Short mmCIF file of C-alpha atoms and ligand atoms in Angstrom, two decimals:
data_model
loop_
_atom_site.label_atom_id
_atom_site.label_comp_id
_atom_site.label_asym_id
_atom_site.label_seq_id
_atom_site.Cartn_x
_atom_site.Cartn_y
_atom_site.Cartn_z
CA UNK T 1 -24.92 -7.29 -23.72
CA UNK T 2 -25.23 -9.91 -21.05
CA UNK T 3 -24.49 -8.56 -17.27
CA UNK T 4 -22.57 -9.94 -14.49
CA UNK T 5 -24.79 -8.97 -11.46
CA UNK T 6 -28.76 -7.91 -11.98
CA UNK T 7 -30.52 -6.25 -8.99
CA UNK T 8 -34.31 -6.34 -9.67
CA UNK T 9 -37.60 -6.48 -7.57
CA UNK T 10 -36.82 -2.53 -6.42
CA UNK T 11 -39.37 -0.73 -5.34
CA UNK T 12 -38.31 2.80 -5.67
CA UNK T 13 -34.90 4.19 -7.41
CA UNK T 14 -34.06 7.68 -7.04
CA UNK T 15 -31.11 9.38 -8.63
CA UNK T 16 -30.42 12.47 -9.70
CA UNK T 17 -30.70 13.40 -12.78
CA UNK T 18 -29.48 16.97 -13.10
CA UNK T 19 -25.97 17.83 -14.21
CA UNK T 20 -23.64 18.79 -11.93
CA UNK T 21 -22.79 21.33 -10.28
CA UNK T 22 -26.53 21.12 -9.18
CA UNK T 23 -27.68 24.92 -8.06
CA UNK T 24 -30.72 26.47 -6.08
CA UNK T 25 -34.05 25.26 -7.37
CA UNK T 26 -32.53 22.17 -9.43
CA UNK T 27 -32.06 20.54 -6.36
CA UNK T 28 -35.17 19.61 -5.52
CA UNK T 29 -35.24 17.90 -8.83
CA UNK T 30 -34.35 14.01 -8.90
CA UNK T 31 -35.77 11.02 -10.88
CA UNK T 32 -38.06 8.01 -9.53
CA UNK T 33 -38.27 4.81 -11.28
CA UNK T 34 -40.79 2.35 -9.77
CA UNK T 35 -40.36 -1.27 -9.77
CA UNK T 36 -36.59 -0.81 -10.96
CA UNK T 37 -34.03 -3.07 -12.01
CA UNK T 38 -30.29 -2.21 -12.23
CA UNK T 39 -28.18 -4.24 -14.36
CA UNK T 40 -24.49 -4.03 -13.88
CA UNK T 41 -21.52 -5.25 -16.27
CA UNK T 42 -17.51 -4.95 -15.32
CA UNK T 43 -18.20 -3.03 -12.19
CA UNK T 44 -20.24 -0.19 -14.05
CA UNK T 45 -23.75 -0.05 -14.85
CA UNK T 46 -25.40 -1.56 -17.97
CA UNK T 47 -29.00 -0.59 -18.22
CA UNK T 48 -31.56 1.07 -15.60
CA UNK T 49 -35.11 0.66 -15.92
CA UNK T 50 -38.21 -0.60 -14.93
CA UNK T 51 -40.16 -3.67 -15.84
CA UNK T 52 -38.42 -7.22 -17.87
CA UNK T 53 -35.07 -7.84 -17.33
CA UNK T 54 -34.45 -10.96 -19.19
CA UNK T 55 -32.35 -10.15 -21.89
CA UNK T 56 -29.67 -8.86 -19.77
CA UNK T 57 -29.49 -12.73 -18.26
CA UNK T 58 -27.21 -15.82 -19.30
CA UNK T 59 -25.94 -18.59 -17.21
CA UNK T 60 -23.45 -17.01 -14.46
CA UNK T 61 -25.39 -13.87 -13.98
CA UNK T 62 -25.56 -13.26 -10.09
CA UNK T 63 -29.41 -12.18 -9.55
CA UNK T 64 -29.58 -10.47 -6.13
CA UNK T 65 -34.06 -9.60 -5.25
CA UNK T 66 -34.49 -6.35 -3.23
CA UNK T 67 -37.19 -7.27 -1.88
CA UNK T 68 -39.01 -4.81 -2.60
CA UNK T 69 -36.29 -2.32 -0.73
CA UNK T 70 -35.00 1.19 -2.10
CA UNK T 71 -32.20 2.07 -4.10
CA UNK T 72 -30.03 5.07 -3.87
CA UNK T 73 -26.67 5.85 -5.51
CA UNK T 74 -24.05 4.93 -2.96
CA UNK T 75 -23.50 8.09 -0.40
CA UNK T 76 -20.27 10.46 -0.81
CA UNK T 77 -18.95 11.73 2.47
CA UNK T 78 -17.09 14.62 1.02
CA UNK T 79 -15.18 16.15 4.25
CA UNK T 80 -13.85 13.90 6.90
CA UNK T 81 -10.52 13.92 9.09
CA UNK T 82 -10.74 10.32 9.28
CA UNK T 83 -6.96 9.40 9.50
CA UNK T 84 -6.17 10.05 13.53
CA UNK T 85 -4.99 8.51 16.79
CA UNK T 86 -7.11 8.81 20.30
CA UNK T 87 -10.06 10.30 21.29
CA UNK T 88 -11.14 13.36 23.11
CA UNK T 89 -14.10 12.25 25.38
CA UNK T 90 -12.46 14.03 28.74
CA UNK T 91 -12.80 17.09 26.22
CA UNK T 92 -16.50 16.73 25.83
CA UNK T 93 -17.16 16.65 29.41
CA UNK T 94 -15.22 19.94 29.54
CA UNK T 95 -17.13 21.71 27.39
CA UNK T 96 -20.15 20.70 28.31
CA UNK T 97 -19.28 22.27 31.75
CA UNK T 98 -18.12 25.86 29.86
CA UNK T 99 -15.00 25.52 30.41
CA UNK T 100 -12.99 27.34 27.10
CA UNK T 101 -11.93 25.62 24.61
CA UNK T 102 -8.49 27.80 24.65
CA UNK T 103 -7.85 26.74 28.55
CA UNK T 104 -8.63 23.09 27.10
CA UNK T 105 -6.30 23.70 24.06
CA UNK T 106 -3.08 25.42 27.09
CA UNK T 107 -3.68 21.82 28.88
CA UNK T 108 -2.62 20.13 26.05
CA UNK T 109 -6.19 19.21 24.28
CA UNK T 110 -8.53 20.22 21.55
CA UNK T 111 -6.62 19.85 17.98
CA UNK T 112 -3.48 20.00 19.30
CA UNK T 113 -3.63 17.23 21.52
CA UNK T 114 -4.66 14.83 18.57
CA UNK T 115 -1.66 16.20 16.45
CA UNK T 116 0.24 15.05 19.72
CA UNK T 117 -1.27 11.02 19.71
CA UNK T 118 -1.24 11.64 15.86
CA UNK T 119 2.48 12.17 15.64
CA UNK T 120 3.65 9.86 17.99
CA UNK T 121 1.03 7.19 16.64
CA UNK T 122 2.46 4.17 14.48
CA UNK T 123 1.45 3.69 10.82
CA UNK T 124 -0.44 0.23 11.56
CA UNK T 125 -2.13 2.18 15.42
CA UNK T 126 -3.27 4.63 12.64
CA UNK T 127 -4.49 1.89 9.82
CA UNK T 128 -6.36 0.33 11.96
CA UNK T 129 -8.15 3.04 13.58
CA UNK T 130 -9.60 4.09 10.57
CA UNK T 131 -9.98 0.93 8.60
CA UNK T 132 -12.64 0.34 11.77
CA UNK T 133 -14.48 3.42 10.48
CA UNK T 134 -14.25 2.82 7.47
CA UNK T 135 -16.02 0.20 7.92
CA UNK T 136 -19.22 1.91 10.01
CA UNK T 137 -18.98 4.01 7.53
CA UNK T 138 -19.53 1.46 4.76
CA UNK T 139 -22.57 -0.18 6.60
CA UNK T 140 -24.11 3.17 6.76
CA UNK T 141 -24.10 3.11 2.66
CA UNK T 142 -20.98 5.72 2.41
CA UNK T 143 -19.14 3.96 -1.00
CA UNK T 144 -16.72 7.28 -1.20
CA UNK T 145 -15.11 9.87 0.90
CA UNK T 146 -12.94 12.63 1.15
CA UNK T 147 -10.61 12.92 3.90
CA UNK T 148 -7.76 15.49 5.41
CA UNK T 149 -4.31 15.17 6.61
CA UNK T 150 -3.67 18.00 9.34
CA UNK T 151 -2.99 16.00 12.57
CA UNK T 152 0.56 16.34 11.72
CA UNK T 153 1.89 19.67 11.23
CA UNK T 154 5.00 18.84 10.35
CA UNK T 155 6.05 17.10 6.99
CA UNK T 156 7.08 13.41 8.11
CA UNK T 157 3.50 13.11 10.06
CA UNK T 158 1.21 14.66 7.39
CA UNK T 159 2.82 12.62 4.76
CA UNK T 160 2.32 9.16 7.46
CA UNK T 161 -1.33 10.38 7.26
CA UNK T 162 -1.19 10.27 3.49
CA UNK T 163 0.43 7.17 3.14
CA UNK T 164 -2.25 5.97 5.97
CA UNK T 165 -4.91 7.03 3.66
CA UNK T 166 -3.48 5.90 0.25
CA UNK T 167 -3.16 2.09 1.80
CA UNK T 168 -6.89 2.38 3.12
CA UNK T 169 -7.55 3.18 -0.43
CA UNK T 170 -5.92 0.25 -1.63
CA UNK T 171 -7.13 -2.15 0.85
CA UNK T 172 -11.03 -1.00 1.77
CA UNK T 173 -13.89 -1.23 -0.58
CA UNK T 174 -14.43 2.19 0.10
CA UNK T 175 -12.68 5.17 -2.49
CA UNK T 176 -10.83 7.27 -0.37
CA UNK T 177 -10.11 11.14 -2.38
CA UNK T 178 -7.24 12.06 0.36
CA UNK T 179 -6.54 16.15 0.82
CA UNK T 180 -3.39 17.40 2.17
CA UNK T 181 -4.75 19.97 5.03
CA UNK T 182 -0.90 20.95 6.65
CA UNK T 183 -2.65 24.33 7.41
CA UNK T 184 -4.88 22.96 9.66
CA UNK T 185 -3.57 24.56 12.70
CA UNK T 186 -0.40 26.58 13.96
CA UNK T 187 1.79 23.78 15.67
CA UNK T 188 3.33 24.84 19.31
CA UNK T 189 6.86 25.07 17.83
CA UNK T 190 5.74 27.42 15.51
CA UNK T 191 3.30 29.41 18.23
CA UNK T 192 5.14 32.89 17.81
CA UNK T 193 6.96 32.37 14.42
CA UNK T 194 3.31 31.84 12.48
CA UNK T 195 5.65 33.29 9.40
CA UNK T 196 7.92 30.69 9.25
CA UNK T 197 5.39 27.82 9.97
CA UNK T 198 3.41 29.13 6.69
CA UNK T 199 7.05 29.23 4.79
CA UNK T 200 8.10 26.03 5.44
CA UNK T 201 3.89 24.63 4.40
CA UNK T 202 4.74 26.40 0.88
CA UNK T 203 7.81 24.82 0.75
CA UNK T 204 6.55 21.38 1.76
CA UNK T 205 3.60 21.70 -0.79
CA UNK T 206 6.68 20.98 -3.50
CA UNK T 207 7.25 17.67 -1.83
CA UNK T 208 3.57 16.64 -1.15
CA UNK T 209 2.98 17.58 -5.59
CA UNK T 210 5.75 15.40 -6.13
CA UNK T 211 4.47 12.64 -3.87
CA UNK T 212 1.67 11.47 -5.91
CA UNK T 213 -0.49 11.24 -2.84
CA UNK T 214 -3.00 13.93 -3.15
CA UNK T 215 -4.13 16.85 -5.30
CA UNK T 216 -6.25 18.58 -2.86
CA UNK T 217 -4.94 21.61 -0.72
CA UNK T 218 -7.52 22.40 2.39
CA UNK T 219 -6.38 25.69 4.74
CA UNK T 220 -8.49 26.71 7.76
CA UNK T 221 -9.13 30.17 7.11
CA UNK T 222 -10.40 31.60 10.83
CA UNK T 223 -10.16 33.65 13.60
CA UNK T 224 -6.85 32.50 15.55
CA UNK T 225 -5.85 29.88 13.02
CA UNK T 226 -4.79 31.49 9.38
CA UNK T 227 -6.34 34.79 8.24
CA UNK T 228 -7.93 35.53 4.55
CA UNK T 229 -4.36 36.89 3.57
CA UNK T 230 -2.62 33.79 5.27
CA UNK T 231 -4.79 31.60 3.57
CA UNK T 232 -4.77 33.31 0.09
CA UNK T 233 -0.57 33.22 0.36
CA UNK T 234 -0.69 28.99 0.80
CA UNK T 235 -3.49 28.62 -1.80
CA UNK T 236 -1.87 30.69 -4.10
CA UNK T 237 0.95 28.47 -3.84
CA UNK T 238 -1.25 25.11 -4.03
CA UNK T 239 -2.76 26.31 -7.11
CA UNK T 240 1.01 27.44 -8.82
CA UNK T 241 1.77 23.79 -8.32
CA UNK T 242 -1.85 22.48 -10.23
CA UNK T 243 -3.29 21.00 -6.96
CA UNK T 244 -7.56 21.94 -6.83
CA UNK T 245 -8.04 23.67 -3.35
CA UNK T 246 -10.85 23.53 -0.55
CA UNK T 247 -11.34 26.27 2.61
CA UNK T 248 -12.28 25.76 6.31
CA UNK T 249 -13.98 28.83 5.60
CA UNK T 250 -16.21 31.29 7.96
CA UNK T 251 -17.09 28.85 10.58
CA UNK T 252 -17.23 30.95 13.40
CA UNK T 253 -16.14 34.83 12.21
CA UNK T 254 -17.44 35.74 8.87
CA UNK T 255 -13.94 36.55 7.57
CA UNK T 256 -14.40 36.22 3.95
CA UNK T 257 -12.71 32.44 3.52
CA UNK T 258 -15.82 31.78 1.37
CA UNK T 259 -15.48 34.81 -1.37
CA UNK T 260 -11.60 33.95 -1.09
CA UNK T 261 -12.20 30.67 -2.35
CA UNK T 262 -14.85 32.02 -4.94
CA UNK T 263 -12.26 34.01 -6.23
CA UNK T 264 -9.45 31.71 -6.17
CA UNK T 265 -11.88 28.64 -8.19
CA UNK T 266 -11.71 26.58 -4.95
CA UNK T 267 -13.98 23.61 -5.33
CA UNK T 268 -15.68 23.37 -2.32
CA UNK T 269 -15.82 26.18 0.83
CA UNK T 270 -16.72 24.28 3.81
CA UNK T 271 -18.88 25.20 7.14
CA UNK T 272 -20.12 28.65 6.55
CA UNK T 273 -21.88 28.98 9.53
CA UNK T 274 -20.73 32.58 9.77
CA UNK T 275 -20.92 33.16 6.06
CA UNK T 276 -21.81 37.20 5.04
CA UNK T 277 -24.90 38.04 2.84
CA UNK T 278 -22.22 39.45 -0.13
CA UNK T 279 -20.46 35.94 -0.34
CA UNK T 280 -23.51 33.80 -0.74
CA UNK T 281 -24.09 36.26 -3.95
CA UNK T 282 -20.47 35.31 -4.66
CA UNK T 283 -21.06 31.53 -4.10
CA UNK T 284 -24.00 31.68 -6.01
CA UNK T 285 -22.56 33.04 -9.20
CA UNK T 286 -20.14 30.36 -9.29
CA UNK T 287 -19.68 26.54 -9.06
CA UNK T 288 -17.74 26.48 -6.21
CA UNK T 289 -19.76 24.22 -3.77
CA UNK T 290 -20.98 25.45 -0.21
CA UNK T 291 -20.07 22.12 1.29
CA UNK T 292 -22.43 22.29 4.65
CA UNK T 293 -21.26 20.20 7.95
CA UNK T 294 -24.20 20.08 10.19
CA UNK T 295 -22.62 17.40 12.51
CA UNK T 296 -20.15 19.70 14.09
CA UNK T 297 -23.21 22.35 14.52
CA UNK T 298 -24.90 19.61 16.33
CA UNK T 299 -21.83 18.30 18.49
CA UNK T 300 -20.75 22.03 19.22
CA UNK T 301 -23.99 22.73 19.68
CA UNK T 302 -23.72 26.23 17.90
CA UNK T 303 -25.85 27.69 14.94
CA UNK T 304 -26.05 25.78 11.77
CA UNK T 305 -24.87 27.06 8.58
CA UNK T 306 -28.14 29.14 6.68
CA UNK T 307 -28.25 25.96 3.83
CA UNK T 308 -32.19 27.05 3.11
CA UNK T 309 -31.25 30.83 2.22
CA UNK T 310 -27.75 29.41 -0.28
CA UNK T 311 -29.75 26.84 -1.59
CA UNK T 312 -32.83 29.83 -2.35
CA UNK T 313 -30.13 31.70 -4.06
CA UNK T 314 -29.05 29.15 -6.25
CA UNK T 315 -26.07 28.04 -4.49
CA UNK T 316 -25.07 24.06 -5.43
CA UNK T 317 -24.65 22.85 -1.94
CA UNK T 318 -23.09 19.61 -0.58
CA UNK T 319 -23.55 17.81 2.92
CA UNK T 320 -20.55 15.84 4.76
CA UNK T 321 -20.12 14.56 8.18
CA UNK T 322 -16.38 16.25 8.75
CA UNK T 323 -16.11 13.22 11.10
CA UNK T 324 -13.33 14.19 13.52
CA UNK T 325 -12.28 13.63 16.75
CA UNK T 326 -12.49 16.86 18.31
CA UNK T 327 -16.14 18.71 16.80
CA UNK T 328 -17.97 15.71 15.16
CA UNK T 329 -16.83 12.07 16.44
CA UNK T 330 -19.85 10.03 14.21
CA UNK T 331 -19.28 7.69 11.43
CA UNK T 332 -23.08 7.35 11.25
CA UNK T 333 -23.73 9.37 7.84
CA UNK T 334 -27.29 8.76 7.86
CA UNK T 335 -27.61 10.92 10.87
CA UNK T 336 -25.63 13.83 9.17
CA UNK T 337 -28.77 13.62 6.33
CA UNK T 338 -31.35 13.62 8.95
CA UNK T 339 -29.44 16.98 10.38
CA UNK T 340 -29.54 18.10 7.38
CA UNK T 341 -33.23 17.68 7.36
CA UNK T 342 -34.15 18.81 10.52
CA UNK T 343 -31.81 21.61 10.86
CA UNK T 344 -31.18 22.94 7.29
CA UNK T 345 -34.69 21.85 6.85
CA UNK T 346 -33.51 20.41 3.15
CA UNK T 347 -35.79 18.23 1.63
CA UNK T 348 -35.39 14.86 0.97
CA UNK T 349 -34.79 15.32 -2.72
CA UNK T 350 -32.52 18.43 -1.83
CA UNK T 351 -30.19 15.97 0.41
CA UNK T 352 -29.79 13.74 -2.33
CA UNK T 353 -28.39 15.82 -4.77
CA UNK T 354 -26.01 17.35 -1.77
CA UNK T 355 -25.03 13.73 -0.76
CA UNK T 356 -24.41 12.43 -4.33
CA UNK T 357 -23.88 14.39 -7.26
CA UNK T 358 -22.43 17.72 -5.90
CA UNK T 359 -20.61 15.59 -3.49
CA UNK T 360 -19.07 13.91 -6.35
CA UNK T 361 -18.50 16.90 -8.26
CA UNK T 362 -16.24 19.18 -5.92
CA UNK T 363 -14.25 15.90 -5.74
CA UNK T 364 -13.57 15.06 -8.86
CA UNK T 365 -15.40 12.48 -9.57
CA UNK T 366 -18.39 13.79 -11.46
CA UNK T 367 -17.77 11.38 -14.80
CA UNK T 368 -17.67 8.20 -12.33
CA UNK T 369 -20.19 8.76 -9.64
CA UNK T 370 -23.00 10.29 -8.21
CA UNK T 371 -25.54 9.34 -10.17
CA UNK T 372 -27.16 5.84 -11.29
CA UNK T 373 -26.45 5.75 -15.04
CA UNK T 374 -25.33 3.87 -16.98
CA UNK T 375 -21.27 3.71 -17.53
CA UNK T 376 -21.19 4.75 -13.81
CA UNK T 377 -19.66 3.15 -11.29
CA UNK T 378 -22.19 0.92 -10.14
CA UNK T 379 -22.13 2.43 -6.23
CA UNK T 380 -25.13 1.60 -5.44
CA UNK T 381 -26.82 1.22 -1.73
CA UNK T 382 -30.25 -0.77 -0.69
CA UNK T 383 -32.58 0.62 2.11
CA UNK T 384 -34.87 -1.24 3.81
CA UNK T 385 -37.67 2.26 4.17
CA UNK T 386 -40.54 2.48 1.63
CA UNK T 387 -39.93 5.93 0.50
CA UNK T 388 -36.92 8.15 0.13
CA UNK T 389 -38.33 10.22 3.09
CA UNK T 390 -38.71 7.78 5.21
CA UNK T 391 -35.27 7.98 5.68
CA UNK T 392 -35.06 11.06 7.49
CA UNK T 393 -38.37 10.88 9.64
CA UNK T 394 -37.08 7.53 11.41
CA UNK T 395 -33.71 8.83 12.62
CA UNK T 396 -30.59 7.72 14.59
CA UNK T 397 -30.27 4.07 12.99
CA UNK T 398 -29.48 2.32 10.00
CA UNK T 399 -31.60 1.93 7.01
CA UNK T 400 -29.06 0.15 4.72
CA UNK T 401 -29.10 -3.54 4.33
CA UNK T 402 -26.87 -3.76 1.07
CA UNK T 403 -23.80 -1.92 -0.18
CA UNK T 404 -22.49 -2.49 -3.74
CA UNK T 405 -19.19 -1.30 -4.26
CA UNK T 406 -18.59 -1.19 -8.21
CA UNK T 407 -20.33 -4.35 -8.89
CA UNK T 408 -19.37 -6.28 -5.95
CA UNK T 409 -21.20 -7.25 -2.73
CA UNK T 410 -19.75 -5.25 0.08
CA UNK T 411 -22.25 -5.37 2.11
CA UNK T 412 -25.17 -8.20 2.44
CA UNK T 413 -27.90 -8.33 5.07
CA UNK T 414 -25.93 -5.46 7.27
CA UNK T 415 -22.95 -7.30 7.14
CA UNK T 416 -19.89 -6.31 5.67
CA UNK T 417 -18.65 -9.50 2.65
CA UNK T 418 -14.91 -9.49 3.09
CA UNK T 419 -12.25 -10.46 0.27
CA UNK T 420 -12.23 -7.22 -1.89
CA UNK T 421 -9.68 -5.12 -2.61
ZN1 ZN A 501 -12.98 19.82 8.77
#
């Protein structure tokens, strides 16, 4: 078969190879092809391999060189909170002076002041907020994310989110998996009636199922916010009505959110800086993904999660940015990998996997992307480095040059090609 587009002259193309969920040792595991080619047919990918490419040729074949540049699959930023209004700067001053976050949180900041801009924000004031990261986050070689409703609280605002989120999806080249996260905090109106607030999220879960917008269910399971009991009652629900289900779990007290979602089949537990000895067992044993958020560690400037002892236990771990405005305001996902790196001290091969294929498998998505093969979704990014490690030793700017989004030029010489979608 002939192909549409043909990217050839690579010098190094590394994928995974390993099916997913990818655990413990297998992650270090990923394939090199030298001198690669990638042909790519009706958005998906034809043939990878190395060496002659001319049968794959006829007369309106687009032939992009590389140049010699690296090829990765396209990177999957599997927890963000992209969808908000304002920003939280003052806040970061604040902190960095020690003063509490609760005191910040009684003046009308931290989380709840964004649910504040976030509810009285309009539905374009909100597009276009995030259609601007979207598009950092494009030129940083993110083709995919995930991201959270939760700035809401309240029904009418967390579905605006959604809707927010399922127009981006329409109208940006980059896939947008969107989770409804109503239990993200405990809204003031609901400060000393926590019973009712919960009540009236498992009643609203009926209307978000029959909404179409999402099939994702994310609680914060912490200290202060909902408890393991809390959290089990709303997931329980989430699961009766079919959605899959994520946890904010053990970020700052080791309270169990990660074993919860073990036992519950959640498909990813997120942050687990706090996580106990007994649940990375628990973790281990199944293929629930320890989704690992090294940004916020960073920005906080608190421990990071213990990603070298999971991933030695033969936990399948993932890496995401949890861009947000309050704990990790960066849309440059690059940086999150070299974190990852220098912090979780993952190798480079390790990273991959967590940024790709485990990425894509807690979302979903395992059967489309993640991995450059062919009948995948040909998401593929172009780095202008000479070896997959060079990536994370030259840190803090951007290595892509190129950004295919399912066949089609997103991204050409660092700047983004508009007309798609
Ligand atoms: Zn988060």
């Amino acid at each position: 078969m002939k192909a549409e587009l043909i990217i050839y002259n690579i010098r190094k193309l590394y994928t995974s190879v390993e099916k997913a969920p990818v655990k413990g040792y297998s992650m270090s595991r990923i394939q090199m092809i030298p001198n690669a080619f990638i042909a790519v047919n009706d958005g998906k990918i034809l043939e990878i391999n190395s060496g002659d490419f001319k049968n794959y040729i006829n007369f309106s074949t687009i032939l992009i060189d590389a140049n010699h540049k690296i090829c990765l699959p396209g990177f999957i930023d599997s927890h963000t909170h992209l969808v908000h209004a304002g920003s939280r700067e003052d806040e970061f001053e604040k902190l960095k002076k020690g003063v509490p976050y609760l005191d910040i949180l009684n003046n009308g900041g931290g989380i709840l002041g964004t649910v504040d801009k976030t509810r009285h924000a309009t539905f374009d004031q909100l597009f276009s907020k995030a259609y601007k990261s979207l598009d950092t986050m494009l030129l940083f070689g993110v083709t995919t994310i995930e991201a959270k409703s939760g700035y809401g609280l309240c029904l009418e605002t967390e579905l605006k989110q959604l809707k927010v989120m399922y127009e981006l999806n329409r109208k940006h080249p980059i896939d947008i998996i969107s989770t409804y996260m109503g239990a993200h905090a405990i809204p003031k109106e609901y400060e000393h009636n926590k019973k009712t607030f919960i009540d009236k999220i498992k009643d609203d879960l009926v209307y978000i199922k029959s909404s179409n917008l999402t099939n994702l269910v994310d609680v914060f399971c912490e200290t202060g916010v909902f408890n393991i009991d809390e959290s089990r009652d709303i997931l329980q629900k989430a699961l009766e009505l079919d959605f899959k289900i994520k946890l904010h779990a053990d970020e700052i007290d080791p309270l169990g959110g990660a074993g919860l979602g073990v036992d519950l089949g959640a498909t990813s537990v997120d942050h687990l800086m706090a996580i106990s000895p007994k649940d990375i067992k628990a973790l281990a044993q199944s293929n629930t993904i320890a989704n690992i958020l090294p940004g916020t560690s960073f920005y906080l400037n608190k421990a990071y999660a213990n990603a070298r002892s999971m991933i030695d236990q033969g936990c399948a771990v993932s890496i995401s940015s949890d861009y947000n405005p309050g704990s990790c305001p960066t849309e440059n996902f690059q940086l999150i990998c070299q974190l990852a790196a220098n912090q979780l001290k993952m190798s480079p091969e390790e990273i991959l996997n967590a940024v790709t294929v485990n990425a894509a498998y807690h979302l979903g998505l395992s059967d489309k992307i993640g991995t450059l093969e062919k009948g995948k979704d040909a998401d593929i990014i172009l780095l202008d480095i000479p070896n997959l490690a060079y990536m994370f030793y030259h840190f803090g700017i951007n290595h892509v040059t190129d950004v295919i989004k399912k066949g089609e030029v997103v991204v050409k010489n660092k700047v983004i090609q508009r007309g798609r979608k």
